[in-house]
mmCIF file of C-alpha atoms and ligand atoms in Angstrom:
data_model
loop_
_atom_site.group_PDB
_atom_site.id
_atom_site.type_symbol
_atom_site.label_atom_id
_atom_site.label_comp_id
_atom_site.label_asym_id
_atom_site.label_seq_id
_atom_site.Cartn_x
_atom_site.Cartn_y
_atom_site.Cartn_z
ATOM 1 C CA MET A 1 -45.213 25.142 53.418
ATOM 2 C CA GLU A 2 -44.413 26.199 50.030
ATOM 3 C CA THR A 3 -47.423 27.919 48.401
ATOM 4 C CA SER A 4 -47.293 26.942 44.529
ATOM 5 C CA VAL A 5 -49.551 29.569 42.622
ATOM 6 C CA LEU A 6 -50.712 28.181 39.019
ATOM 7 C CA LYS A 7 -52.320 30.546 36.240
ATOM 8 C CA VAL A 8 -55.231 28.894 34.656
ATOM 9 C CA ASP A 9 -57.710 29.961 31.753
ATOM 10 C CA PRO A 10 -60.591 31.243 33.598
ATOM 11 C CA THR A 11 -62.848 30.366 31.070
ATOM 12 C CA ASN A 12 -60.924 27.070 29.078
ATOM 13 C CA PRO A 13 -59.311 25.831 31.791
ATOM 14 C CA GLU A 14 -56.208 23.673 30.979
ATOM 15 C CA SER A 15 -56.535 20.299 31.845
ATOM 16 C CA ASP A 16 -53.147 19.410 33.160
ATOM 17 C CA VAL A 17 -53.697 22.164 35.550
ATOM 18 C CA ILE A 18 -56.955 20.746 36.704
ATOM 19 C CA GLY A 19 -55.373 17.606 37.082
ATOM 20 C CA ARG A 20 -52.481 19.080 39.725
ATOM 21 C CA ALA A 21 -55.027 21.225 41.885
ATOM 22 C CA ALA A 22 -57.410 17.741 41.547
ATOM 23 C CA ALA A 23 -54.720 15.567 42.728
ATOM 24 C CA VAL A 24 -53.651 18.295 45.794
ATOM 25 C CA ILE A 25 -57.641 17.687 46.856
ATOM 26 C CA ARG A 26 -57.380 14.167 46.461
ATOM 27 C CA SER A 27 -54.339 13.528 48.801
ATOM 28 C CA GLY A 28 -56.125 15.865 51.333
ATOM 29 C CA GLY A 29 -54.429 19.299 51.004
ATOM 30 C CA LEU A 30 -56.015 22.810 50.759
ATOM 31 C CA VAL A 31 -55.997 24.257 46.753
ATOM 32 C CA ALA A 32 -57.506 28.400 46.251
ATOM 33 C CA PHE A 33 -59.700 28.698 43.493
ATOM 34 C CA PRO A 34 -61.726 31.162 41.406
ATOM 35 C CA THR A 35 -65.199 31.136 41.409
ATOM 36 C CA GLU A 36 -67.508 33.712 40.108
ATOM 37 C CA THR A 37 -68.374 35.343 43.437
ATOM 38 C CA VAL A 38 -64.844 35.247 45.165
ATOM 39 C CA TYR A 39 -61.724 32.652 46.246
ATOM 40 C CA GLY A 40 -62.832 29.616 47.781
ATOM 41 C CA LEU A 41 -60.634 27.767 49.703
ATOM 42 C CA GLY A 42 -61.109 24.284 48.815
ATOM 43 C CA ALA A 43 -60.790 20.787 50.064
ATOM 44 C CA LYS A 44 -62.162 17.114 49.892
ATOM 45 C CA GLY A 45 -65.613 17.776 51.647
ATOM 46 C CA LEU A 46 -66.698 14.078 52.671
ATOM 47 C CA SER A 47 -63.102 14.291 54.499
ATOM 48 C CA ALA A 48 -63.049 15.371 58.139
ATOM 49 C CA GLU A 49 -59.592 15.435 58.115
ATOM 50 C CA ALA A 50 -59.020 17.363 54.993
ATOM 51 C CA VAL A 51 -61.814 20.202 56.110
ATOM 52 C CA ALA A 52 -60.183 20.748 59.562
ATOM 53 C CA GLY A 53 -57.125 21.821 57.412
ATOM 54 C CA ILE A 54 -59.609 24.770 55.752
ATOM 55 C CA PHE A 55 -59.943 25.780 59.353
ATOM 56 C CA ASN A 56 -56.575 25.275 60.651
ATOM 57 C CA ALA A 57 -55.005 27.577 57.771
ATOM 58 C CA LYS A 58 -58.230 30.208 58.317
ATOM 59 C CA GLY A 59 -58.196 30.135 62.081
ATOM 60 C CA ARG A 60 -61.906 29.846 61.526
ATOM 61 C CA PRO A 61 -63.394 28.891 64.562
ATOM 62 C CA SER A 62 -65.619 25.244 64.437
ATOM 63 C CA THR A 63 -68.915 26.747 65.315
ATOM 64 C CA ASN A 64 -68.693 28.142 61.298
ATOM 65 C CA PRO A 65 -70.098 25.828 58.834
ATOM 66 C CA LEU A 66 -69.053 25.814 55.261
ATOM 67 C CA ILE A 67 -70.834 25.240 51.922
ATOM 68 C CA LEU A 68 -69.825 22.488 49.778
ATOM 69 C CA HIS A 69 -69.664 22.471 45.944
ATOM 70 C CA VAL A 70 -71.104 20.277 43.173
ATOM 71 C CA SER A 71 -70.070 20.499 39.848
ATOM 72 C CA ASP A 72 -73.886 20.043 38.480
ATOM 73 C CA ALA A 73 -77.667 19.901 40.494
ATOM 74 C CA SER A 74 -77.271 15.987 39.982
ATOM 75 C CA GLU A 75 -74.647 15.396 42.874
ATOM 76 C CA VAL A 76 -76.697 17.208 45.618
ATOM 77 C CA LEU A 77 -78.163 13.763 46.464
ATOM 78 C CA ASN A 78 -75.024 12.445 47.730
ATOM 79 C CA VAL A 79 -75.230 15.075 50.077
ATOM 80 C CA ALA A 80 -78.746 16.048 50.756
ATOM 81 C CA ALA A 81 -80.551 13.702 52.438
ATOM 82 C CA ASP A 82 -83.628 15.840 51.468
ATOM 83 C CA TRP A 83 -84.412 17.853 48.404
ATOM 84 C CA PRO A 84 -87.067 20.088 48.987
ATOM 85 C CA ALA A 85 -89.693 21.080 46.311
ATOM 86 C CA THR A 86 -87.958 24.708 46.819
ATOM 87 C CA ALA A 87 -84.413 23.550 46.332
ATOM 88 C CA GLN A 88 -85.667 21.798 43.158
ATOM 89 C CA THR A 89 -86.967 25.367 41.603
ATOM 90 C CA LEU A 90 -84.631 27.675 42.813
ATOM 91 C CA ALA A 91 -82.154 25.519 41.598
ATOM 92 C CA ALA A 92 -83.062 25.072 38.646
ATOM 93 C CA ARG A 93 -83.694 28.752 38.327
ATOM 94 C CA PHE A 94 -80.007 30.103 39.600
ATOM 95 C CA TRP A 95 -77.636 27.563 38.799
ATOM 96 C CA PRO A 96 -74.925 27.253 38.392
ATOM 97 C CA GLY A 97 -74.652 30.854 39.847
ATOM 98 C CA PRO A 98 -74.322 32.095 43.447
ATOM 99 C CA LEU A 99 -76.672 30.899 45.424
ATOM 100 C CA THR A 100 -76.120 28.496 48.882
ATOM 101 C CA LEU A 101 -79.406 25.960 49.650
ATOM 102 C CA VAL A 102 -79.417 24.325 53.282
ATOM 103 C CA VAL A 103 -80.846 21.441 53.252
ATOM 104 C CA PRO A 104 -81.005 18.226 55.554
ATOM 105 C CA LYS A 105 -77.259 16.582 55.891
ATOM 106 C CA ARG A 106 -77.341 12.590 54.805
ATOM 107 C CA ASP A 107 -74.745 11.098 57.381
ATOM 108 C CA SER A 108 -72.015 11.055 54.851
ATOM 109 C CA VAL A 109 -71.093 14.541 55.374
ATOM 110 C CA PRO A 110 -68.880 15.127 58.525
ATOM 111 C CA HIS A 111 -70.046 16.657 61.293
ATOM 112 C CA ILE A 112 -66.635 19.227 61.244
ATOM 113 C CA VAL A 113 -68.664 20.282 57.689
ATOM 114 C CA THR A 114 -71.712 21.209 59.119
ATOM 115 C CA ALA A 115 -70.242 22.760 62.641
ATOM 116 C CA GLY A 116 -72.798 19.752 64.412
ATOM 117 C CA GLY A 117 -75.837 20.696 62.425
ATOM 118 C CA PRO A 118 -78.435 18.429 60.678
ATOM 119 C CA THR A 119 -78.210 20.764 58.003
ATOM 120 C CA VAL A 120 -75.384 21.006 55.158
ATOM 121 C CA ALA A 121 -75.170 24.329 53.294
ATOM 122 C CA VAL A 122 -74.490 23.368 48.870
ATOM 123 C CA ARG A 123 -73.934 25.180 45.991
ATOM 124 C CA CYS A 124 -73.324 24.550 42.231
ATOM 125 C CA PRO A 125 -70.697 27.426 41.297
ATOM 126 C CA ASN A 126 -70.817 29.292 37.549
ATOM 127 C CA HIS A 127 -67.529 29.959 36.964
ATOM 128 C CA ALA A 128 -65.287 26.714 34.784
ATOM 129 C CA VAL A 129 -62.450 26.269 37.067
ATOM 130 C CA ALA A 130 -64.142 25.494 39.917
ATOM 131 C CA ARG A 131 -66.759 22.820 38.015
ATOM 132 C CA ALA A 132 -63.546 21.220 36.748
ATOM 133 C CA LEU A 133 -62.176 21.006 39.909
ATOM 134 C CA ILE A 134 -65.012 19.582 41.468
ATOM 135 C CA ARG A 135 -65.863 16.861 38.363
ATOM 136 C CA ALA A 136 -61.294 16.135 38.652
ATOM 137 C CA ALA A 137 -61.583 15.791 42.086
ATOM 138 C CA GLY A 138 -64.579 13.622 42.191
ATOM 139 C CA VAL A 139 -65.907 14.634 45.461
ATOM 140 C CA PRO A 140 -67.523 17.855 46.836
ATOM 141 C CA LEU A 141 -65.355 20.350 47.864
ATOM 142 C CA ALA A 142 -65.978 21.863 51.351
ATOM 143 C CA ALA A 143 -64.797 25.565 50.801
ATOM 144 C CA PRO A 144 -64.679 29.242 52.682
ATOM 145 C CA SER A 145 -64.069 31.941 51.116
ATOM 146 C CA ALA A 146 -60.237 31.965 50.748
ATOM 147 C CA ASN A 147 -59.336 34.839 53.213
ATOM 148 C CA ARG A 148 -58.226 34.274 57.097
ATOM 149 C CA SER A 149 -61.191 34.238 59.642
ATOM 150 C CA THR A 150 -62.942 37.552 59.914
ATOM 151 C CA GLU A 151 -60.790 39.434 56.980
ATOM 152 C CA LEU A 152 -61.336 40.827 53.845
ATOM 153 C CA SER A 153 -62.763 38.241 50.798
ATOM 154 C CA PRO A 154 -60.519 37.577 47.936
ATOM 155 C CA THR A 155 -61.949 38.365 44.867
ATOM 156 C CA HIS A 156 -58.218 37.908 43.118
ATOM 157 C CA ALA A 157 -55.250 35.487 43.645
ATOM 158 C CA GLY A 158 -53.394 37.959 44.988
ATOM 159 C CA HIS A 159 -55.824 38.770 47.738
ATOM 160 C CA VAL A 160 -55.924 35.016 49.097
ATOM 161 C CA LEU A 161 -51.736 35.132 49.218
ATOM 162 C CA LYS A 162 -51.783 37.995 51.524
ATOM 163 C CA GLY A 163 -53.546 35.980 53.685
ATOM 164 C CA LEU A 164 -52.544 32.554 52.603
ATOM 165 C CA ASN A 165 -49.057 32.125 51.307
ATOM 166 C CA GLY A 166 -47.061 29.744 53.266
ATOM 167 C CA ARG A 167 -50.632 28.246 55.116
ATOM 168 C CA ILE A 168 -52.151 26.176 51.718
ATOM 169 C CA ALA A 169 -50.520 24.032 48.980
ATOM 170 C CA MET A 170 -51.622 26.188 46.096
ATOM 171 C CA VAL A 171 -53.973 29.068 44.509
ATOM 172 C CA LEU A 172 -55.005 28.407 40.530
ATOM 173 C CA ASP A 173 -54.731 32.582 39.320
ATOM 174 C CA GLY A 174 -57.908 32.270 37.443
ATOM 175 C CA GLY A 175 -58.531 36.077 36.929
ATOM 176 C CA ARG A 176 -60.654 38.515 38.516
ATOM 177 C CA CYS A 177 -63.616 36.882 40.526
ATOM 178 C CA SER A 178 -66.843 38.792 37.957
ATOM 179 C CA GLY A 179 -69.286 38.535 40.737
ATOM 180 C CA GLY A 180 -66.892 39.907 43.682
ATOM 181 C CA LEU A 181 -69.817 39.212 46.767
ATOM 182 C CA GLU A 182 -70.256 35.871 48.324
ATOM 183 C CA SER A 183 -73.451 33.823 47.514
ATOM 184 C CA THR A 184 -76.626 34.853 49.017
ATOM 185 C CA VAL A 185 -77.069 31.688 51.451
ATOM 186 C CA VAL A 186 -81.408 30.564 51.599
ATOM 187 C CA ASP A 187 -82.631 28.012 54.395
ATOM 188 C CA VAL A 188 -85.352 25.902 52.196
ATOM 189 C CA THR A 189 -85.784 23.182 55.042
ATOM 190 C CA GLY A 190 -88.858 25.197 56.732
ATOM 191 C CA GLU A 191 -92.105 25.927 55.021
ATOM 192 C CA ILE A 192 -90.999 29.418 53.937
ATOM 193 C CA PRO A 193 -87.378 29.978 52.561
ATOM 194 C CA ARG A 194 -85.416 32.237 54.591
ATOM 195 C CA MET A 195 -82.599 34.506 53.167
ATOM 196 C CA LEU A 196 -79.725 33.922 55.431
ATOM 197 C CA ARG A 197 -77.044 35.672 53.554
ATOM 198 C CA PRO A 198 -78.264 38.525 51.149
ATOM 199 C CA GLY A 199 -75.703 38.181 47.485
ATOM 200 C CA LEU A 200 -76.076 39.103 44.183
ATOM 201 C CA ILE A 201 -79.055 37.229 43.747
ATOM 202 C CA THR A 202 -81.685 39.762 45.609
ATOM 203 C CA VAL A 203 -84.781 38.907 47.508
ATOM 204 C CA PRO A 204 -87.113 39.891 44.435
ATOM 205 C CA MET A 205 -85.772 37.663 42.179
ATOM 206 C CA LEU A 206 -85.790 34.885 44.780
ATOM 207 C CA GLU A 207 -89.334 35.865 45.468
ATOM 208 C CA ALA A 208 -90.243 35.919 41.416
ATOM 209 C CA VAL A 209 -89.961 32.480 41.248
ATOM 210 C CA CYS A 210 -90.588 30.761 44.925
ATOM 211 C CA GLY A 211 -92.996 33.082 46.648
ATOM 212 C CA ARG A 212 -92.442 35.119 50.083
ATOM 213 C CA VAL A 213 -89.466 34.602 51.757
ATOM 214 C CA GLU A 214 -88.354 35.496 55.437
ATOM 215 C CA VAL A 215 -85.481 36.847 56.061
ATOM 216 C CA GLY A 216 -82.476 36.683 58.891
ATOM 217 C CA ALA A 217 -81.652 34.062 60.737
ATOM 218 C CA LYS A 218 -83.757 32.438 63.348
ATOM 219 C CA SER A 219 -82.545 33.403 66.380
ATOM 220 C CA GLU A 220 -81.420 29.580 67.651
ATOM 221 C CA GLY A 221 -79.350 27.256 66.656
ATOM 222 C CA VAL A 222 -76.019 26.218 64.590
ATOM 223 C CA ALA A 223 -77.624 27.704 61.014
ATOM 224 C CA ARG A 224 -76.609 31.137 62.007
ATOM 225 C CA ALA A 225 -74.308 32.327 59.584
ATOM 226 C CA PRO A 226 -71.282 34.440 60.202
ATOM 227 C CA GLY A 227 -72.606 36.253 58.099
ATOM 228 C CA GLN A 228 -73.881 36.821 61.604
ATOM 229 C CA MET A 229 -71.389 37.507 63.456
ATOM 230 C CA ALA A 230 -70.826 41.358 63.831
ATOM 231 C CA LYS A 231 -67.276 41.829 62.596
ATOM 232 C CA HIS A 232 -66.724 40.214 59.863
ATOM 233 C CA TYR A 233 -65.397 40.771 56.298
ATOM 234 C CA SER A 234 -62.949 43.718 57.911
ATOM 235 C CA PRO A 235 -60.334 45.752 56.436
ATOM 236 C CA ARG A 236 -57.739 47.336 59.460
ATOM 237 C CA THR A 237 -58.624 50.575 59.078
ATOM 238 C CA PRO A 238 -61.490 51.895 60.711
ATOM 239 C CA LEU A 239 -64.488 52.683 58.607
ATOM 240 C CA ALA A 240 -67.239 55.525 59.810
ATOM 241 C CA LEU A 241 -70.641 54.675 58.069
ATOM 242 C CA CYS A 242 -72.086 57.520 56.761
ATOM 243 C CA ALA A 243 -76.572 57.887 55.716
ATOM 244 C CA THR A 244 -75.493 60.988 52.603
ATOM 245 C CA PRO A 245 -72.638 62.131 50.294
ATOM 246 C CA THR A 246 -72.876 65.224 52.524
ATOM 247 C CA ASP A 247 -71.883 63.623 55.950
ATOM 248 C CA ALA A 248 -69.253 61.732 54.448
ATOM 249 C CA LEU A 249 -67.478 65.497 53.170
ATOM 250 C CA THR A 250 -68.311 67.356 56.600
ATOM 251 C CA SER A 251 -67.240 64.158 58.455
ATOM 252 C CA ALA A 252 -63.896 64.119 56.524
ATOM 253 C CA ALA A 253 -63.248 68.151 56.748
ATOM 254 C CA ARG A 254 -63.563 68.115 60.296
ATOM 255 C CA ALA A 255 -61.281 65.185 60.673
ATOM 256 C CA ARG A 256 -58.438 66.683 58.165
ATOM 257 C CA ALA A 257 -58.924 70.169 60.304
ATOM 258 C CA GLN A 258 -57.562 67.756 63.268
ATOM 259 C CA GLY A 259 -54.677 66.234 61.480
ATOM 260 C CA GLN A 260 -56.335 63.350 60.314
ATOM 261 C CA ASN A 261 -55.576 61.689 56.899
ATOM 262 C CA ALA A 262 -59.461 61.013 56.527
ATOM 263 C CA TRP A 263 -60.866 59.345 52.891
ATOM 264 C CA ILE A 264 -63.691 58.582 51.334
ATOM 265 C CA MET A 265 -65.552 55.710 49.752
ATOM 266 C CA ALA A 266 -69.177 56.220 48.216
ATOM 267 C CA PRO A 267 -71.184 55.693 45.499
ATOM 268 C CA ASP A 268 -70.883 57.752 42.363
ATOM 269 C CA SER A 269 -73.592 60.258 42.642
ATOM 270 C CA LYS A 270 -73.089 64.515 41.622
ATOM 271 C CA GLU A 271 -72.041 65.560 44.887
ATOM 272 C CA PHE A 272 -68.716 63.745 44.108
ATOM 273 C CA ASP A 273 -68.403 65.754 40.908
ATOM 274 C CA GLN A 274 -65.698 68.532 42.038
ATOM 275 C CA LEU A 275 -63.938 65.798 44.005
ATOM 276 C CA ASP A 276 -60.453 64.821 42.115
ATOM 277 C CA GLU A 277 -58.696 63.523 45.279
ATOM 278 C CA GLY A 278 -59.565 62.054 48.606
ATOM 279 C CA ALA A 279 -61.853 59.504 47.766
ATOM 280 C CA ASP A 280 -62.448 55.741 46.022
ATOM 281 C CA ILE A 281 -66.010 56.804 44.084
ATOM 282 C CA LEU A 282 -67.198 53.395 43.073
ATOM 283 C CA SER A 283 -69.957 52.415 40.560
ATOM 284 C CA ALA A 284 -73.398 53.826 41.500
ATOM 285 C CA LEU A 285 -74.731 50.223 40.152
ATOM 286 C CA PRO A 286 -75.124 47.811 42.653
ATOM 287 C CA GLU A 287 -73.326 45.091 40.288
ATOM 288 C CA ARG A 288 -70.679 46.894 39.452
ATOM 289 C CA TYR A 289 -70.067 48.328 42.877
ATOM 290 C CA GLY A 290 -69.714 44.865 44.623
ATOM 291 C CA ALA A 291 -67.736 43.534 42.324
ATOM 292 C CA GLU A 292 -65.538 46.434 43.239
ATOM 293 C CA LEU A 293 -66.083 46.564 46.496
ATOM 294 C CA TYR A 294 -63.503 44.645 48.226
ATOM 295 C CA ASP A 295 -60.533 45.144 45.801
ATOM 296 C CA VAL A 296 -61.361 48.636 46.639
ATOM 297 C CA LEU A 297 -61.421 47.486 50.443
ATOM 298 C CA HIS A 298 -58.221 45.903 50.297
ATOM 299 C CA MET A 299 -56.517 48.803 48.728
ATOM 300 C CA ILE A 300 -57.860 51.317 51.222
ATOM 301 C CA ASP A 301 -55.970 48.306 53.869
ATOM 302 C CA GLY A 302 -52.742 49.114 51.692
ATOM 303 C CA ALA A 303 -52.948 52.838 52.444
ATOM 304 C CA GLU A 304 -52.123 54.747 55.479
ATOM 305 C CA HIS A 305 -55.636 55.959 55.867
ATOM 306 C CA ASP A 306 -56.164 56.747 59.991
ATOM 307 C CA ILE A 307 -60.328 56.912 59.060
ATOM 308 C CA VAL A 308 -62.812 55.905 55.938
ATOM 309 C CA PHE A 309 -65.901 58.203 55.694
ATOM 310 C CA VAL A 310 -67.871 55.079 53.419
ATOM 311 C CA VAL A 311 -71.198 56.579 52.008
ATOM 312 C CA LEU A 312 -73.953 53.869 52.661
ATOM 313 C CA PRO A 313 -76.400 53.276 49.696
ATOM 314 C CA PRO A 314 -79.852 53.199 49.426
ATOM 315 C CA ASP A 315 -81.822 50.841 51.706
ATOM 316 C CA THR A 316 -82.898 48.526 48.731
ATOM 317 C CA PRO A 317 -83.070 44.950 47.760
ATOM 318 C CA GLU A 318 -80.366 45.692 44.868
ATOM 319 C CA TRP A 319 -78.321 46.730 47.251
ATOM 320 C CA ALA A 320 -79.051 44.642 50.693
ATOM 321 C CA ALA A 321 -75.803 42.520 50.114
ATOM 322 C CA VAL A 322 -73.033 45.487 49.751
ATOM 323 C CA ARG A 323 -74.717 47.208 52.413
ATOM 324 C CA ASP A 324 -74.773 43.818 54.353
ATOM 325 C CA ARG A 325 -70.699 43.857 54.153
ATOM 326 C CA LEU A 326 -70.168 47.487 54.440
ATOM 327 C CA THR A 327 -72.103 47.401 57.641
ATOM 328 C CA ARG A 328 -70.136 43.921 58.915
ATOM 329 C CA ALA A 329 -66.720 45.740 57.658
ATOM 330 C CA ALA A 330 -67.289 49.275 59.559
ATOM 331 C CA ALA A 331 -68.142 47.014 62.805
ATOM 332 C CA ARG A 332 -65.190 46.701 65.115
ATOM 333 C CA GLU A 333 -66.081 43.332 67.319
HETATM 334 O O1 LIG B 1 -69.584 32.654 47.402
HETATM 335 C C1 LIG B 1 -69.657 31.688 48.299
HETATM 336 O O2 LIG B 1 -70.280 31.696 48.968
HETATM 337 C C2 LIG B 1 -68.016 31.652 48.772
HETATM 338 C C3 LIG B 1 -67.736 30.866 47.894
HETATM 339 C C4 LIG B 1 -66.143 30.053 47.933
HETATM 340 O O3 LIG B 1 -68.445 29.758 47.213
HETATM 341 N N1 LIG B 1 -68.042 30.735 50.125
HETATM 342 C C5 LIG B 1 -68.382 31.242 51.031
HETATM 343 O O4 LIG B 1 -67.802 30.714 51.949
HETATM 344 O O5 LIG B 1 -68.408 32.242 51.210
HETATM 345 P P1 LIG B 1 -67.642 30.926 53.871
HETATM 346 O O6 LIG B 1 -67.671 30.046 54.136
HETATM 347 O O7 LIG B 1 -66.874 32.009 53.570
HETATM 348 O O8 LIG B 1 -69.710 31.708 54.014
HETATM 349 C C6 LIG B 1 -70.309 30.239 53.731
HETATM 350 C C7 LIG B 1 -71.733 30.786 54.859
HETATM 351 C C8 LIG B 1 -71.503 31.139 56.403
HETATM 352 O O9 LIG B 1 -72.325 32.528 56.584
HETATM 353 C C9 LIG B 1 -71.830 29.923 56.683
HETATM 354 O O10 LIG B 1 -72.396 30.152 58.316
HETATM 355 C C10 LIG B 1 -73.381 29.372 55.931
HETATM 356 O O11 LIG B 1 -72.610 29.663 54.596
HETATM 357 N N2 LIG B 1 -73.609 28.357 56.161
HETATM 358 C C11 LIG B 1 -72.960 27.360 55.798
HETATM 359 N N3 LIG B 1 -72.911 26.008 56.598
HETATM 360 C C12 LIG B 1 -74.617 26.782 56.759
HETATM 361 C C13 LIG B 1 -75.625 25.529 57.415
HETATM 362 N N4 LIG B 1 -75.863 24.464 57.062
HETATM 363 N N5 LIG B 1 -76.713 26.282 57.765
HETATM 364 C C14 LIG B 1 -76.356 27.898 57.615
HETATM 365 N N6 LIG B 1 -75.109 28.383 57.211
HETATM 366 C C15 LIG B 1 -74.293 27.696 57.078
HETATM 367 MG MG1 LIG B 2 -66.003 34.101 54.647
#
């Protein structure tokens, strides 16, 4: 299959471009589109057959449920059997935006979307292209990140093509994603909301509007996020996590002395002031670091490094999403 790439204005999407993409979706095809987090791979969310195409194109295990994307909070009742008060509160505060809510599903949602489970994940993205596409398609879009399963998430159209060229009908190229990390996933089916995947919306931000939030998946059930499989979001190059800049500098020097092509990736700090090569120094601000992360990892994968020493940012709520993705990127299985 030939993948068509259509440029689209990220703030004022052209209606003819959106119309062409929506026609592909309505006919059961796959369209990758930008959101404020990462590129999504969209299909008609209430069609089991169209959604099967997503699993096939990504090589995604069928045990891993998908997010349904709506263009407005009023559409959730088409897919959610119940909309708990916490969901209402969180959506009112954070939608449209990088927050996914897990709620009881309606019968109209095919089992393939929810991996057979009784709940469905929904999100209203804060991106004009995503919302225009959902509106024009006239149905919620099932959309995982637009990458092959276990590989790095895409933050621009070039990343999507690296993994999916020839496997999907269309890519809407709306430039770079501003957020750069996948949405925060919160299960609101229980008494206390539970964050299943950290993202740009942090625990303190959630707790400020809905009180105490628990963190991490319960040990049983299908609702385990793939974020809980150790290896995920992974580059091919081996990454070694380091607690401090000094550790990374020492380890890289040792590896180089043994003839290895070693590289460093770290948030900016004074230890790296003198360093002008052999490293990718990212922002010391969590949101900016998050926006750069996948692009840097994609570039690292394009280079010929034997190993990359990655300095973990501090263990604080603002850095939780970045630490989570780095830890999974470093996992080998
Ligand atoms: O920012 C994002 O969330 C992006 C953009 C495209 O919206 N999408 C994304 O989708 O990251 P994906 O499929 O790569 O990740 C979806 C996450 C997984 O961790 C999955 O396990 C979890 O949401 N999830 C989906 N349905 C769930 C459910 N019913 N219960 C618990 N977790 C669920
Ligand atoms: Mg993903």
